[in-house]
Tab-separated table of C-alpha atoms in Angstrom:
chain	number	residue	atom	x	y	z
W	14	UNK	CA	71.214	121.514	65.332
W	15	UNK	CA	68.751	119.379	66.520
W	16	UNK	CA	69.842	116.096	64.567
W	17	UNK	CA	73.729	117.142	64.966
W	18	UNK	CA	73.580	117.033	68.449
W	19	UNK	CA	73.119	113.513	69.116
W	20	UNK	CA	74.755	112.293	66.203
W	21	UNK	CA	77.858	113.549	68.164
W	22	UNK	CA	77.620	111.361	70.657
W	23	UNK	CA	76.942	108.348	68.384
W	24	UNK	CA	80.123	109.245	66.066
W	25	UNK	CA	82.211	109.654	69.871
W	26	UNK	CA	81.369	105.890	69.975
W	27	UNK	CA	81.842	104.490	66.659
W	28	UNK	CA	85.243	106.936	66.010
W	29	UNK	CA	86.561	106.416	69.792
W	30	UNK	CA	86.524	110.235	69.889
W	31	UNK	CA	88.259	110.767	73.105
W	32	UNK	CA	87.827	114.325	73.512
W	33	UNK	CA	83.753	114.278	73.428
W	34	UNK	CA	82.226	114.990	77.226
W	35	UNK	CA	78.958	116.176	77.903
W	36	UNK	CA	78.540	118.921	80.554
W	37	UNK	CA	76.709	122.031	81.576
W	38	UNK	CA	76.641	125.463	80.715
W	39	UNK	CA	75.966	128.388	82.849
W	40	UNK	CA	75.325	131.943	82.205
W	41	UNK	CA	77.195	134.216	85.267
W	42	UNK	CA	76.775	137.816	85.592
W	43	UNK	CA	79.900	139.784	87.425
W	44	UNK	CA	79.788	142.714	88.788
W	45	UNK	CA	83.186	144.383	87.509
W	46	UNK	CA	83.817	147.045	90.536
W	47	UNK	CA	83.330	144.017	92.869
W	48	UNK	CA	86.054	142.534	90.707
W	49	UNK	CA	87.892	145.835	90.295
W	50	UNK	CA	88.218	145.955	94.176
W	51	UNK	CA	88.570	142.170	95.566
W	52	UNK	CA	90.826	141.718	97.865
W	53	UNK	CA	92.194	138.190	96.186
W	54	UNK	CA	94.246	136.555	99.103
W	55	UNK	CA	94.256	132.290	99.663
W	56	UNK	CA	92.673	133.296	102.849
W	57	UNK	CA	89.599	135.275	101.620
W	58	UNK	CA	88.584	134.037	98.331
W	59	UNK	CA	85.091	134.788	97.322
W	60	UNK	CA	82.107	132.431	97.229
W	61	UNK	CA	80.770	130.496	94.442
W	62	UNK	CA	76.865	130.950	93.894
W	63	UNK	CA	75.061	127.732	94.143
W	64	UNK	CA	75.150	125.584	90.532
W	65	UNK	CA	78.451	127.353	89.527
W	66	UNK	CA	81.896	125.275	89.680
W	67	UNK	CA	84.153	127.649	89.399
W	68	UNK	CA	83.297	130.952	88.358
W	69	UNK	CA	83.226	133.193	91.545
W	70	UNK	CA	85.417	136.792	91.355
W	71	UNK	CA	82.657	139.350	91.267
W	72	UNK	CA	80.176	136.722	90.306
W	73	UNK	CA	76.604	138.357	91.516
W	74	UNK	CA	73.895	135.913	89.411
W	75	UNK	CA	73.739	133.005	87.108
W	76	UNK	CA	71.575	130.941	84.868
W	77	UNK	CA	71.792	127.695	83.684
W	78	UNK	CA	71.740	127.343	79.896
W	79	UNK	CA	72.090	123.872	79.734
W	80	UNK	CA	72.679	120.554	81.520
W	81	UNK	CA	74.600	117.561	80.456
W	82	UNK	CA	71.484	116.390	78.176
W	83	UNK	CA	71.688	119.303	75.679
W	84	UNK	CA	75.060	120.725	76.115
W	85	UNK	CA	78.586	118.473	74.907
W	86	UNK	CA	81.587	119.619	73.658
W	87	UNK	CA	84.639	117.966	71.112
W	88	UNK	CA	87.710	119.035	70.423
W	89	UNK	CA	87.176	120.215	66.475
W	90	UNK	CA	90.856	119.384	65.651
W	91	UNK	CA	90.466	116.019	66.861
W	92	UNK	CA	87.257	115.897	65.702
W	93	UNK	CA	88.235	116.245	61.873
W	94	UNK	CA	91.103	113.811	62.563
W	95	UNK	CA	88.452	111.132	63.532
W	96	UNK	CA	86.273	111.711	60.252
W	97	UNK	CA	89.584	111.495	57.634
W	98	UNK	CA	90.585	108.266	59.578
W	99	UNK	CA	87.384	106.952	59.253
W	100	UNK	CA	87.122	108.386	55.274
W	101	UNK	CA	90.470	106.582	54.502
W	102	UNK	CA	89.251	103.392	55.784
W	103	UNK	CA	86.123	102.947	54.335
W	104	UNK	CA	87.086	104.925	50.917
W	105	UNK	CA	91.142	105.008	51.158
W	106	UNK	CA	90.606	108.877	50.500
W	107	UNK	CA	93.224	111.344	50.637
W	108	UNK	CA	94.446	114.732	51.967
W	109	UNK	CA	95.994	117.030	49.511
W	110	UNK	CA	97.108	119.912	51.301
W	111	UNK	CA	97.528	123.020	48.754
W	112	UNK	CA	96.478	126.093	47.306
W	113	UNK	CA	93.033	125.803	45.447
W	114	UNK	CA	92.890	128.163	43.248
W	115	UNK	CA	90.267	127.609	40.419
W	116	UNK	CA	87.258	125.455	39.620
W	117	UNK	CA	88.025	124.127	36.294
W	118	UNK	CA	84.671	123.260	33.920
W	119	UNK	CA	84.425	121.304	31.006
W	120	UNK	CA	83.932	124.626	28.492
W	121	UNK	CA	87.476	125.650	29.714
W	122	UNK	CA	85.272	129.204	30.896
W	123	UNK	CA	86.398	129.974	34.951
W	124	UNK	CA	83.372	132.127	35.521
W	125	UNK	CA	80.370	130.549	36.781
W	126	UNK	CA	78.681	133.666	35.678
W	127	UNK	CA	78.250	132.464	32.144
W	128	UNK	CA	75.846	133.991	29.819
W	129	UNK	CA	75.299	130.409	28.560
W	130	UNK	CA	71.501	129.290	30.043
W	131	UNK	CA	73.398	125.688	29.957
W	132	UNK	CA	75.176	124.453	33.501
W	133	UNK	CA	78.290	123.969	33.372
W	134	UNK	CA	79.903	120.537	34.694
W	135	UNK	CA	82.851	121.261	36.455
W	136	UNK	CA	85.886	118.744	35.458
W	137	UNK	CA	88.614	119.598	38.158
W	138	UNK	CA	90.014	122.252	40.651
W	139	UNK	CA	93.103	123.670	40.328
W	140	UNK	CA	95.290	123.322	43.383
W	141	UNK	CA	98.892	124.379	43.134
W	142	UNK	CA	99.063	124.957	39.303
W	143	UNK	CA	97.757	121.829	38.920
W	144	UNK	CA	94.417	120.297	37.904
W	145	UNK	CA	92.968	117.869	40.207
W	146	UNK	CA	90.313	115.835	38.117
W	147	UNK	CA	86.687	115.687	40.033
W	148	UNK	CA	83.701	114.020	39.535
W	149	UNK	CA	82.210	116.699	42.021
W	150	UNK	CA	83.600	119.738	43.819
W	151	UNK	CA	82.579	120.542	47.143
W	152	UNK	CA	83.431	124.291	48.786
W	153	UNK	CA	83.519	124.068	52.281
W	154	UNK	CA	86.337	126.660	52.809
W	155	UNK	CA	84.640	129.001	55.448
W	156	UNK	CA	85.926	132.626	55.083
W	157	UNK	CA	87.781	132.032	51.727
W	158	UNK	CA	84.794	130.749	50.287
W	159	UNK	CA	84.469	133.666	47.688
W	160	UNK	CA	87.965	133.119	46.097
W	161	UNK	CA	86.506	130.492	44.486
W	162	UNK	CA	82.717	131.129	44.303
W	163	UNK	CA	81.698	134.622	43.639
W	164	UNK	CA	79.316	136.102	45.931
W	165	UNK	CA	76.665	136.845	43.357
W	166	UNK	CA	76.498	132.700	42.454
W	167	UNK	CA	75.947	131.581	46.043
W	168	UNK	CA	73.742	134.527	47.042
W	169	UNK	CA	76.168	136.841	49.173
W	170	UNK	CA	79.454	137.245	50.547
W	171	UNK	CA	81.217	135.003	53.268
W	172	UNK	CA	83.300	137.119	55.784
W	173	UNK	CA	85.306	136.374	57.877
W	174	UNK	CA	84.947	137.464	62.405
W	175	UNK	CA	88.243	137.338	63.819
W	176	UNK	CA	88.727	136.058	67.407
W	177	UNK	CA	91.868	135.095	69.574
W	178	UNK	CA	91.472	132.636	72.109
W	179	UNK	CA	94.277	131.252	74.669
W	180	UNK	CA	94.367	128.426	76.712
W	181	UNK	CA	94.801	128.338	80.432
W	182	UNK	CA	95.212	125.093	82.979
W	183	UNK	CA	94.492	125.437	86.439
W	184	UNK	CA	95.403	122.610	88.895
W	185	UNK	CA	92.050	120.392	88.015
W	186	UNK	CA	90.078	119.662	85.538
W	187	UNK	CA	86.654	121.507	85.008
W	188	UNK	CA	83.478	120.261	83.505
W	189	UNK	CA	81.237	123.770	83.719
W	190	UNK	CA	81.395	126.025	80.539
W	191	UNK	CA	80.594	129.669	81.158
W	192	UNK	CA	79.419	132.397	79.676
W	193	UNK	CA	80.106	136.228	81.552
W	194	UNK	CA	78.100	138.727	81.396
W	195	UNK	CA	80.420	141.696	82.056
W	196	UNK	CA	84.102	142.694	80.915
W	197	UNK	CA	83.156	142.055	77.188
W	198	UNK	CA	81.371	139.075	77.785
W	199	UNK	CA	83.980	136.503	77.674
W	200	UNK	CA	83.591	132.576	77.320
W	201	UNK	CA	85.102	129.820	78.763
W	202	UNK	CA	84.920	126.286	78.111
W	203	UNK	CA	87.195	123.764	79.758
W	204	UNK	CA	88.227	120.978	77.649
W	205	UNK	CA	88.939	116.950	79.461
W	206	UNK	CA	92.720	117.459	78.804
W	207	UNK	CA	92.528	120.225	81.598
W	208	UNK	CA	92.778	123.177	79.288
W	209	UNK	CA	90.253	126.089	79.259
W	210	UNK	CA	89.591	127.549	76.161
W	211	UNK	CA	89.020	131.521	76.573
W	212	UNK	CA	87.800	133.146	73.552
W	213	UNK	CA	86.460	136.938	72.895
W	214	UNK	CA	86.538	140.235	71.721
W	215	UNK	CA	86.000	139.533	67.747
W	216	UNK	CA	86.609	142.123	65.165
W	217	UNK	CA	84.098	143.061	63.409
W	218	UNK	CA	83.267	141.386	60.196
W	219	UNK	CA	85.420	141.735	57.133
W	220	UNK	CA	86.843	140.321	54.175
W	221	UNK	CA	89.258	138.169	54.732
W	222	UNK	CA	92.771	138.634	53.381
W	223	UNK	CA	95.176	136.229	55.340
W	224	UNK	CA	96.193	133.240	54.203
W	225	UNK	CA	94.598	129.889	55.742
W	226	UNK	CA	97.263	129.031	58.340
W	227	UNK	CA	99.269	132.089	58.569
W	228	UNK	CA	95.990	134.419	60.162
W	229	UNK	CA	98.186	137.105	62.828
W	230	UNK	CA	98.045	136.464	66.355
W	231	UNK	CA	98.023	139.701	67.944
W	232	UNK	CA	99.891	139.494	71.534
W	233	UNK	CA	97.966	142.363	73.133
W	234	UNK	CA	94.601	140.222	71.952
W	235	UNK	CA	95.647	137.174	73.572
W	236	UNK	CA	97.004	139.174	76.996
W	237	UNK	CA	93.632	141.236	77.043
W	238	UNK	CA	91.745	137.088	77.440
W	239	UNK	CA	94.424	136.091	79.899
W	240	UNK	CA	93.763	139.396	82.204
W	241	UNK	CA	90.389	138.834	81.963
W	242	UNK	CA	90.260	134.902	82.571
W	243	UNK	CA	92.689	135.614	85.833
W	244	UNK	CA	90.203	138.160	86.980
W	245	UNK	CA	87.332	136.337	86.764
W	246	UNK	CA	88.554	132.949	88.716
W	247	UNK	CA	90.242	132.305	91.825
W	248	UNK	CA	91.458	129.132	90.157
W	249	UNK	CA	93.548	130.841	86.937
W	250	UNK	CA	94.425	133.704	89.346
W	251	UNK	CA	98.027	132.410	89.424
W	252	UNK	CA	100.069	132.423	86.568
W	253	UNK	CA	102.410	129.291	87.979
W	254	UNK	CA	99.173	127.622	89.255
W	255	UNK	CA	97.541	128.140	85.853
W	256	UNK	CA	99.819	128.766	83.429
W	257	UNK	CA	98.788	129.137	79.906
W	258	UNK	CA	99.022	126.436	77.437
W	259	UNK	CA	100.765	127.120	74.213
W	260	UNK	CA	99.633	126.113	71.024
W	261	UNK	CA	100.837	122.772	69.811
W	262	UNK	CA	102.312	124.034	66.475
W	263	UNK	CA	103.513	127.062	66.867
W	264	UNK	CA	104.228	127.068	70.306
W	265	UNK	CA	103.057	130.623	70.795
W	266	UNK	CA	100.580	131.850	73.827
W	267	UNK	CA	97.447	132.277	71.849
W	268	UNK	CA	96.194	131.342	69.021
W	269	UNK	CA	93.087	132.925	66.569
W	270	UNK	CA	90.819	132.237	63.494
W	271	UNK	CA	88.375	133.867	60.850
W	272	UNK	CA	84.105	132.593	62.084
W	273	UNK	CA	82.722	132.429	58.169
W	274	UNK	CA	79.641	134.562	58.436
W	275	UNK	CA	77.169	135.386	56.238
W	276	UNK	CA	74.488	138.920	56.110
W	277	UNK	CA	71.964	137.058	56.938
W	278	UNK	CA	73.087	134.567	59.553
W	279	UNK	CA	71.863	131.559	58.314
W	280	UNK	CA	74.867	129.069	56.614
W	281	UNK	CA	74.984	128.559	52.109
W	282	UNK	CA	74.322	125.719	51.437
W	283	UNK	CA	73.350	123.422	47.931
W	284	UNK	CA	74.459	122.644	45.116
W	285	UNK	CA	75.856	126.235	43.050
W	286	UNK	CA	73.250	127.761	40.579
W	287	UNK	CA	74.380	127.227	36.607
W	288	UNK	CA	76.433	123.761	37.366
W	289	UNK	CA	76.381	120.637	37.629
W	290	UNK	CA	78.490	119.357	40.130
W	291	UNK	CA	79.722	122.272	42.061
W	292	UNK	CA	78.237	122.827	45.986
W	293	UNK	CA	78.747	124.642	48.706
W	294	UNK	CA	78.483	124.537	52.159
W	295	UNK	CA	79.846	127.310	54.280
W	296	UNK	CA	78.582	130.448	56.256
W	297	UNK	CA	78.231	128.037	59.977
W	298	UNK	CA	79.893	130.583	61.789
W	299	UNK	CA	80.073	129.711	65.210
W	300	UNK	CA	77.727	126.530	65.264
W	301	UNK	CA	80.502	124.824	63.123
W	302	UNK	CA	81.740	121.934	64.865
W	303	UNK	CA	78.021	121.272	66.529
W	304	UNK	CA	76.459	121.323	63.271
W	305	UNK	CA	78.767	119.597	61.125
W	306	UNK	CA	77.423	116.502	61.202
W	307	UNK	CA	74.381	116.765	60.037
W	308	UNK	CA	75.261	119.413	57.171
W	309	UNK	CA	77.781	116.502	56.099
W	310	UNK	CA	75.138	114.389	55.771
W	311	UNK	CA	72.818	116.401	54.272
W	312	UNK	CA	75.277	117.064	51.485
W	313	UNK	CA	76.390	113.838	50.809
W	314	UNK	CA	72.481	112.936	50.485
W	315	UNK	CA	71.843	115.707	48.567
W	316	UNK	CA	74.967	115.034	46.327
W	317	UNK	CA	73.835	111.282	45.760
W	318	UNK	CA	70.281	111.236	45.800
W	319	UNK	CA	69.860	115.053	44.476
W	320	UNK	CA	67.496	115.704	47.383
W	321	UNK	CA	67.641	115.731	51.513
């Protein structure tokens, strides 16, 4: 974490990364019967507690957690965008987008639980019925990870924590994440385009079964963050002052995704046990998007140089 997070700021620069801010974090407790029973009218709306922007419905204490020298934020979609741009130019790589399926190796076996003691150099990965030739392979497929590497070769299973997440955008823009304490300990962290991402609730941890892209949005998940979000701020109180955002492809209110964790906590990473050329880099959980730079590195050092 502590070489991604300045590498962000450098890669904001060099990729024009638009969506990269820093800001500041705090931690507010609320006290939910003083939410329970405000009396929310224009003319008596509570007080904010010194250091907070925003956050002020029941709000009783806070905490900073961060100023705008240790806490940024990107937009991960746009994020990604900015690294295959930059990929295609330097490398002219390209985006297959498809089912992978299989790791194909050279002794035509598709069990990297071999009894052979020799590793096995894999040749290609099967994506749509078809065999993609590869010099290396490289599984970074968060919560799926295991339909293509078994648990037992990269030391455990990857599961998946569901969250839902909506966005809301009152009148201006805010530069103050927050974390509650209080009403299931929501968090909120506005984004430059005006949007404030509310996220969760998460299910507990499981093996995934949905298919990347199609992963249910449940509607009474999504209402539960919007409740919550208007109770907590005078600012999103109003539905046609803040209405929420809807999501840019589907155009639903809501959206939600699988967080790949691991038992232990800590992300797999290295190149698989018994091959060659297979890695694997998955098991970030949360800590993602600020940590992806710096595991990218790391594996394309460890990949070419066969150390870090």
């Amino acid at each position: 974490a502590r070489a991604s997070f300045p590498m962000h700021e450098r890669l904001a620069r060099e990729l024009s990364i638009e969506s990269y801010r820093k800001i500041t974090c705090e931690a507010v407790a609320v006290d939910e019967t003083l939410v329970r029973d405000a009396a929310m009218s224009r003319d008596n709306l509570p007080k904010k507690l010194p250091n907070v922007q925003w956050a002020d419905v029941g709000a009783v204490a806070s905490q900073s957690m961060g100023d705008n020298t240790t806490v940024a934020q990107v937009h991960p979609k746009r994020l990604v965008e900015a690294f295959l741009r930059r990929a295609n130019e330097i490398a002219g790589s390209e985006v297959i987008v498809g089912d992978a399926t299989e790791i194909v190796y050279d002794d035509d076996s598709n069990s990297i639980e071999a009894t052979s003691n020799d590793a096995k150099r894999c040749v290609g990965l099967r994506v749509d019925n078809e065999v993609i030739p590869a010099d290396v392979v490289v599984v970074a497929t968060g919560p799926w990870t295991n339909r293509l590497l078994t648990p037992e070769s990269v030391g455990g299973e990857v599961l998946g924590q569901k969250y839902h997440a909506v966005r809301i955008r009152p009148k201006r823009v805010l530069s103050q994440a927050v974390f509650f304490q209080g009403f299931g300990d929501p968090e909120f962290y506005p984004r430059p385009d005006g949007d404030v991402y509310v996220c969760a609730y998460p299910d507990a941890p499981a093996l995934v079964t949905e298919e990347p892209g199609s992963v249910e949005v449940r509607p009474e998940a999504v209402q539960r963050l919007e409740d919550v979000a208007r109770k907590l701020s005078s600012e999103m109180r109003d539905p046609l002052e803040a209405p929420v955002a809807l999501h840019e492809t589907t155009k639903e209110k809501g959206q939600s995704c699988h967080l790949p964790v691991t038992e232990d906590g800590a992300p797999i990473m290295g190149k698989v046990p018994n091959t060659k050329n297979v890695y694997v880099a998955t098991g970030h959980s949360c800590w993602g998007i600020l940590n992806a730079p710096a595991s990218g590195a790391a594996m394309a050092e460890l990949i070419a140089d066969g150390k870090v």
